[in-house]
Structure formats: C-alpha cells, structure tokens
Tab-separated table of C-alpha atoms in Angstrom:
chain	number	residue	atom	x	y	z
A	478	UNK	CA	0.000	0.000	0.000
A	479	UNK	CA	1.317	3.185	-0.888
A	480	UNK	CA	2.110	5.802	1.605
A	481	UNK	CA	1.814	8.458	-0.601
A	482	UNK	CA	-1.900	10.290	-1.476
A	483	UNK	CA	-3.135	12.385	-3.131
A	484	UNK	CA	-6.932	14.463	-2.601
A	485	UNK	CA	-9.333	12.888	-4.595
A	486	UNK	CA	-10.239	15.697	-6.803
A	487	UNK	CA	-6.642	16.908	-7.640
A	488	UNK	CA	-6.550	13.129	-9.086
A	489	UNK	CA	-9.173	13.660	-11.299
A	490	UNK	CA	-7.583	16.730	-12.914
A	491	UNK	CA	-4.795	14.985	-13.267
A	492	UNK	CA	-6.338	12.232	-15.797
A	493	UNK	CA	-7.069	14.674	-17.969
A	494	UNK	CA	-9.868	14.064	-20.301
A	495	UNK	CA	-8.880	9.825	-20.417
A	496	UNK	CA	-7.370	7.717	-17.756
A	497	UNK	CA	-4.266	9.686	-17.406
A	498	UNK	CA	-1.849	11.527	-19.222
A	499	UNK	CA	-0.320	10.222	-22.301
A	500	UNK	CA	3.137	12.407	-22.021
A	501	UNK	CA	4.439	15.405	-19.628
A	502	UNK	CA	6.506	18.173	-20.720
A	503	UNK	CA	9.293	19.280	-18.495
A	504	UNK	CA	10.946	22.807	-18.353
A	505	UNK	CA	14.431	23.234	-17.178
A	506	UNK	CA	15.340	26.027	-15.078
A	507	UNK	CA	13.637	26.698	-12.252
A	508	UNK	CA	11.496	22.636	-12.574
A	509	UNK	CA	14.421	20.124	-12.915
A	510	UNK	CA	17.028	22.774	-11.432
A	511	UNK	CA	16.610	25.284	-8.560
A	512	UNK	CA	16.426	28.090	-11.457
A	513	UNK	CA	20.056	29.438	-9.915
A	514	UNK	CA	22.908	29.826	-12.863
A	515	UNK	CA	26.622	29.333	-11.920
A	516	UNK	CA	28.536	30.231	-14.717
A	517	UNK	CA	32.599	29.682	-14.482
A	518	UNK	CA	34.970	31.916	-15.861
A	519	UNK	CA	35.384	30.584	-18.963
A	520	UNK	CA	31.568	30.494	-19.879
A	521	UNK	CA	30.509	26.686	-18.303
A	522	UNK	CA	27.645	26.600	-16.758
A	523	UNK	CA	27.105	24.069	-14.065
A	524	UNK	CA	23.560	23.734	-12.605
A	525	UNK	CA	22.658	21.009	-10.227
A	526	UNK	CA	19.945	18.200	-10.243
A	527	UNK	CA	18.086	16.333	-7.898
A	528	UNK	CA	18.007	12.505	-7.996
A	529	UNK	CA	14.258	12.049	-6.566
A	530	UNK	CA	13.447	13.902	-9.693
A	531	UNK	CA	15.606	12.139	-12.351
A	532	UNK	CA	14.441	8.841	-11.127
A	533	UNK	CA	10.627	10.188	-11.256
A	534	UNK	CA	11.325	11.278	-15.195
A	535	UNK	CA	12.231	7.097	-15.481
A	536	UNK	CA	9.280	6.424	-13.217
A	537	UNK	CA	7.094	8.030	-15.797
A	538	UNK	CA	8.388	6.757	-18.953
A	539	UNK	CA	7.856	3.074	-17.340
A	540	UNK	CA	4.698	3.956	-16.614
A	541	UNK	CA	3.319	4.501	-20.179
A	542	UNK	CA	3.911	8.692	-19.784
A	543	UNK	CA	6.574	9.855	-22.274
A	544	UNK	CA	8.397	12.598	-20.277
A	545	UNK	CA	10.123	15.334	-22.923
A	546	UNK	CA	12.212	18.228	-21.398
A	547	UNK	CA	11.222	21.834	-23.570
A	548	UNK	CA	14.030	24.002	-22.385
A	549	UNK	CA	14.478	28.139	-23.516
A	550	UNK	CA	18.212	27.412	-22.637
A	551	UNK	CA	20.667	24.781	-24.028
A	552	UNK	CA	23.582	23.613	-21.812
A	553	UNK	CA	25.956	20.694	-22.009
A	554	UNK	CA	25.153	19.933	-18.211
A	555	UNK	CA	20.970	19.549	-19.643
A	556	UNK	CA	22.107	17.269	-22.138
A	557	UNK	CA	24.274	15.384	-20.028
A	558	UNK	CA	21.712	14.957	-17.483
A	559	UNK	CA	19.137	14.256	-20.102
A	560	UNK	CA	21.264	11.608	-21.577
A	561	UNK	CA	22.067	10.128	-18.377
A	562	UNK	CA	18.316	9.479	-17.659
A	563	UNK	CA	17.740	8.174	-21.110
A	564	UNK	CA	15.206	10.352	-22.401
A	565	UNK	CA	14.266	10.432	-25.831
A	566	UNK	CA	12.726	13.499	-26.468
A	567	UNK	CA	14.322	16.840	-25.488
A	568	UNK	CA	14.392	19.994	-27.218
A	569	UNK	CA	16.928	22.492	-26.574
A	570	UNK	CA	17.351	26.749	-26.748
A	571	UNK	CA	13.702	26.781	-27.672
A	572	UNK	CA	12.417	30.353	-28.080
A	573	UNK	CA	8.996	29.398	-28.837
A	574	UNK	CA	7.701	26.689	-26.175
A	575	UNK	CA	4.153	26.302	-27.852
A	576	UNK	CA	5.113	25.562	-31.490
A	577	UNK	CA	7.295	23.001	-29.939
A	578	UNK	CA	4.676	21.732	-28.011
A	579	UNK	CA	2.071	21.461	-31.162
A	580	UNK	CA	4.586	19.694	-32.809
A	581	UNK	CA	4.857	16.959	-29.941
A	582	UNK	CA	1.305	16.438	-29.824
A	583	UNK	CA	1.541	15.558	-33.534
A	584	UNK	CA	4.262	13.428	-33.207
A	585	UNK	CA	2.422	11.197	-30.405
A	586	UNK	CA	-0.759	11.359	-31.512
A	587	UNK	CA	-2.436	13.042	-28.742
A	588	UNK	CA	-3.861	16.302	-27.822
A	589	UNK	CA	-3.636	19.284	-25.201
A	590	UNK	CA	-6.096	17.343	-23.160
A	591	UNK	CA	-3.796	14.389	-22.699
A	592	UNK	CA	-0.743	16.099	-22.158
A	593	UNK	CA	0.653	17.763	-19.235
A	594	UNK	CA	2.867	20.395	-18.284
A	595	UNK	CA	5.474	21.746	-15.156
A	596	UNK	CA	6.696	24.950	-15.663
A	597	UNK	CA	7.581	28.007	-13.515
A	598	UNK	CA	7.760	31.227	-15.382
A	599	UNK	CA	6.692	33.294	-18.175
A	600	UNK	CA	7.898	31.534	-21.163
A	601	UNK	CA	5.899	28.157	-20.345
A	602	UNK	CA	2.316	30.179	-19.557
A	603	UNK	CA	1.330	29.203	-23.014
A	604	UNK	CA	2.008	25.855	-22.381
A	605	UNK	CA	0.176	25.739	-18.994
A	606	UNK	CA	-3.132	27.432	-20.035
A	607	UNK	CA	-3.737	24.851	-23.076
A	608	UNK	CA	-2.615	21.588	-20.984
A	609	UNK	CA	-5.284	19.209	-19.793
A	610	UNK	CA	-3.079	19.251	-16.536
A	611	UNK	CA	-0.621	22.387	-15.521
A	612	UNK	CA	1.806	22.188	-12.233
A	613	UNK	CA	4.298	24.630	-11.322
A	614	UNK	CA	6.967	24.515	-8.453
A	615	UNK	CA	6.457	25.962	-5.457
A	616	UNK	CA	8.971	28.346	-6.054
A	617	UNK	CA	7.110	29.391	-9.686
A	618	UNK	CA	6.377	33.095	-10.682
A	619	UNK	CA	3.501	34.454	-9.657
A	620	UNK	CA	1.943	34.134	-13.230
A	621	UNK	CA	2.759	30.557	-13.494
A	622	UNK	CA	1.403	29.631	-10.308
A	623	UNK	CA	-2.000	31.542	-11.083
A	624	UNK	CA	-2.900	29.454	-14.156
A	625	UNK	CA	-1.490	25.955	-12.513
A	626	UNK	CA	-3.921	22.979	-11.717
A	627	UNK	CA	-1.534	22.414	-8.797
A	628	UNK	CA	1.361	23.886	-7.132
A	629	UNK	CA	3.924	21.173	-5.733
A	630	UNK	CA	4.646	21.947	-2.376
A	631	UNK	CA	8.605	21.087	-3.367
A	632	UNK	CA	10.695	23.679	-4.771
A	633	UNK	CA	12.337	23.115	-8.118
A	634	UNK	CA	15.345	21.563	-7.894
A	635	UNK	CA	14.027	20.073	-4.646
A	636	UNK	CA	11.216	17.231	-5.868
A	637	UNK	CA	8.926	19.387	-7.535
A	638	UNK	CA	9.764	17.689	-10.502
A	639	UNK	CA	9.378	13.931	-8.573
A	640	UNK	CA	5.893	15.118	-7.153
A	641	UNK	CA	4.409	15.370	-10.500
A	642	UNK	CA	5.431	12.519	-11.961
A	643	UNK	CA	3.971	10.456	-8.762
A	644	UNK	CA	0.896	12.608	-8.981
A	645	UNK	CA	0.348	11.732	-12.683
A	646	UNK	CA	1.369	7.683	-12.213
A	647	UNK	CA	-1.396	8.080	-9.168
A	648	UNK	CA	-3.783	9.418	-11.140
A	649	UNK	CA	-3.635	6.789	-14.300
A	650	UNK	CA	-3.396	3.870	-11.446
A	651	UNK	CA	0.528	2.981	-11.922
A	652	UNK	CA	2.111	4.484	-9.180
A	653	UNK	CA	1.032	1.596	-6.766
A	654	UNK	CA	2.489	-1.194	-9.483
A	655	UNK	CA	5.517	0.616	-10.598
A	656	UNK	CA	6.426	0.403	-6.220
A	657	UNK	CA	5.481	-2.878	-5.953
A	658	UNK	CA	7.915	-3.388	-8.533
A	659	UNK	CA	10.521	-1.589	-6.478
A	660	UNK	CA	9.875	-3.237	-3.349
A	661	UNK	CA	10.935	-6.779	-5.066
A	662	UNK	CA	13.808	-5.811	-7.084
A	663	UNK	CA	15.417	-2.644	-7.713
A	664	UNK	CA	17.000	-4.346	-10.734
A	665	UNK	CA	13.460	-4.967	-12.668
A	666	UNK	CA	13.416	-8.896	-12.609
C-alpha cells in the first residue's frame, strides 16, 4: 500500500480528459534545477539536479507517460543529465515553447487534453493554459502559479519535478504497481 496520497479531486484533474496523461513536458530552469545559474569563468555553466526527480522522469516513462524536457536554454550539463536518464525526447534553446509543443502532440498522436505540463515562469504560460493538466513549483512566478492545476509543495530543484510525476502515475493507477515493482527488485526482474 502506498504511503503516498493524493486528494481525490486533484486526481481527477490529473487524468485529464482519459485515464491519465499520455506524455508530460518538463521545463528546465527553475522545474528540474533550482532556477540558480553558476557560470565559471570561462563560460561553463554548471547547474545542479536532484536525484528524486531524475528517477521520477524514469518512473514516468515506465509507466506509459513519455516525459520530454522543452528548455528556452541549451547547456551541455541539460544534455548530459538528459542523456544520463535516457530520455528520448528533449528539445533544446527553444524560443517558442508552444510551437514546440504542437509539434509533440503531432508526433504522439495526442492532444492538449492528454498532455501535461510543469513549468515556472513566463515563457511556459502558453504551455500551462492549453494543458489538460498544468503544475508549477512551489517556487514558480507568480503568473505561473496563477494558471497551474496544482502547485507542488517542493521547490524546483528540490522534488517538484518527482511530485508530479507520482501525482500523474497516481492518477492513471501505476504508481502503486511501478512500487510494488521496487519493493521486489530494484533491478526490474
């Protein structure tokens, strides 16, 4: 039995318009990272990432939700990080978040209603307003947090990230098989 709930109501936004969510877009900065830049002095940037979330991302995927990362910014530490989890769709220094969007819809087959969306600022409002389910981070703008179905009570960077993707695998009914999984093998077998 699963220690983790959710209310009953915030579940049912979270299907959507089906049985849950067919794929979940991710922004960057300020979602996956704590939205802080360090740049070095010869123009790296190093951001840092938090494992709860990287292992909800996988989570997700397993359970039938393709997770894609839409990112304004493009860094070698995202694709690192991206490539470490194993995700197949990412898109990179994207200045326009929505025609990027469109296009994934087309590309899975599904629509705004099945799709859902974490984001924490500005850039990603268009994004949150069309998606059958919106979430921002704690720690979101103002603007962001306004038009969100929920607001994680983790910070980006710290789970926010991790509480979505367990809020959308509760809603569709796979978060409880995906643990019992886990609590037999870490390994899958």
């Amino acid at each position: 039995m699963p220690a983790l709930s959710f209310p009953p109501e915030l579940l049912l936004k979270a299907q959507g318009s089906g049985l849950g969510m067919k794929a979940a877009i991710f922004d960057v900065d300020g979602v996956l990272t704590d939205g802080r830049l360090f740049i070095g002095e010869r123009g790296e940037v190093f951001k840092a990432f938090h494992a709860l979330d990287g292992h909800g991302l996988k989570l997700l995927a397993q359970g039938g939700i393709t997770p894609v990362i839409v990112t304004g910014r493009d860094s070698a530490a995202v694709r690192r990080r991206v490539a470490d989890l194993g995700l197949t769709r990412a898109y990179f220094g994207v200045a326009d978040k929505l025609m990027v969007a469109d296009q994934i819809c087309l590309e899975l087959g599904i629509d705004w209603g099945e799709l859902a969306v974490i984001g924490d600022d500005w850039p990603d409002l268009p994004l949150l307003v069309r998606a059958g389910f919106a979430c921002a981070p704690a720690n979101a703008h103002a603007e962001a947090k306004a038009v969100a179905h929920h607001v994680t009570t983790a910070r980006g960077g710290e789970g926010a990230a991790r509480e979505f993707c367990d809020l959308l695998l509760t809603a569709a009914g796979r978060y409880a098989n995906l643990l019992q999984g886990h609590l037999t093998t870490l390994d899958g077998r």
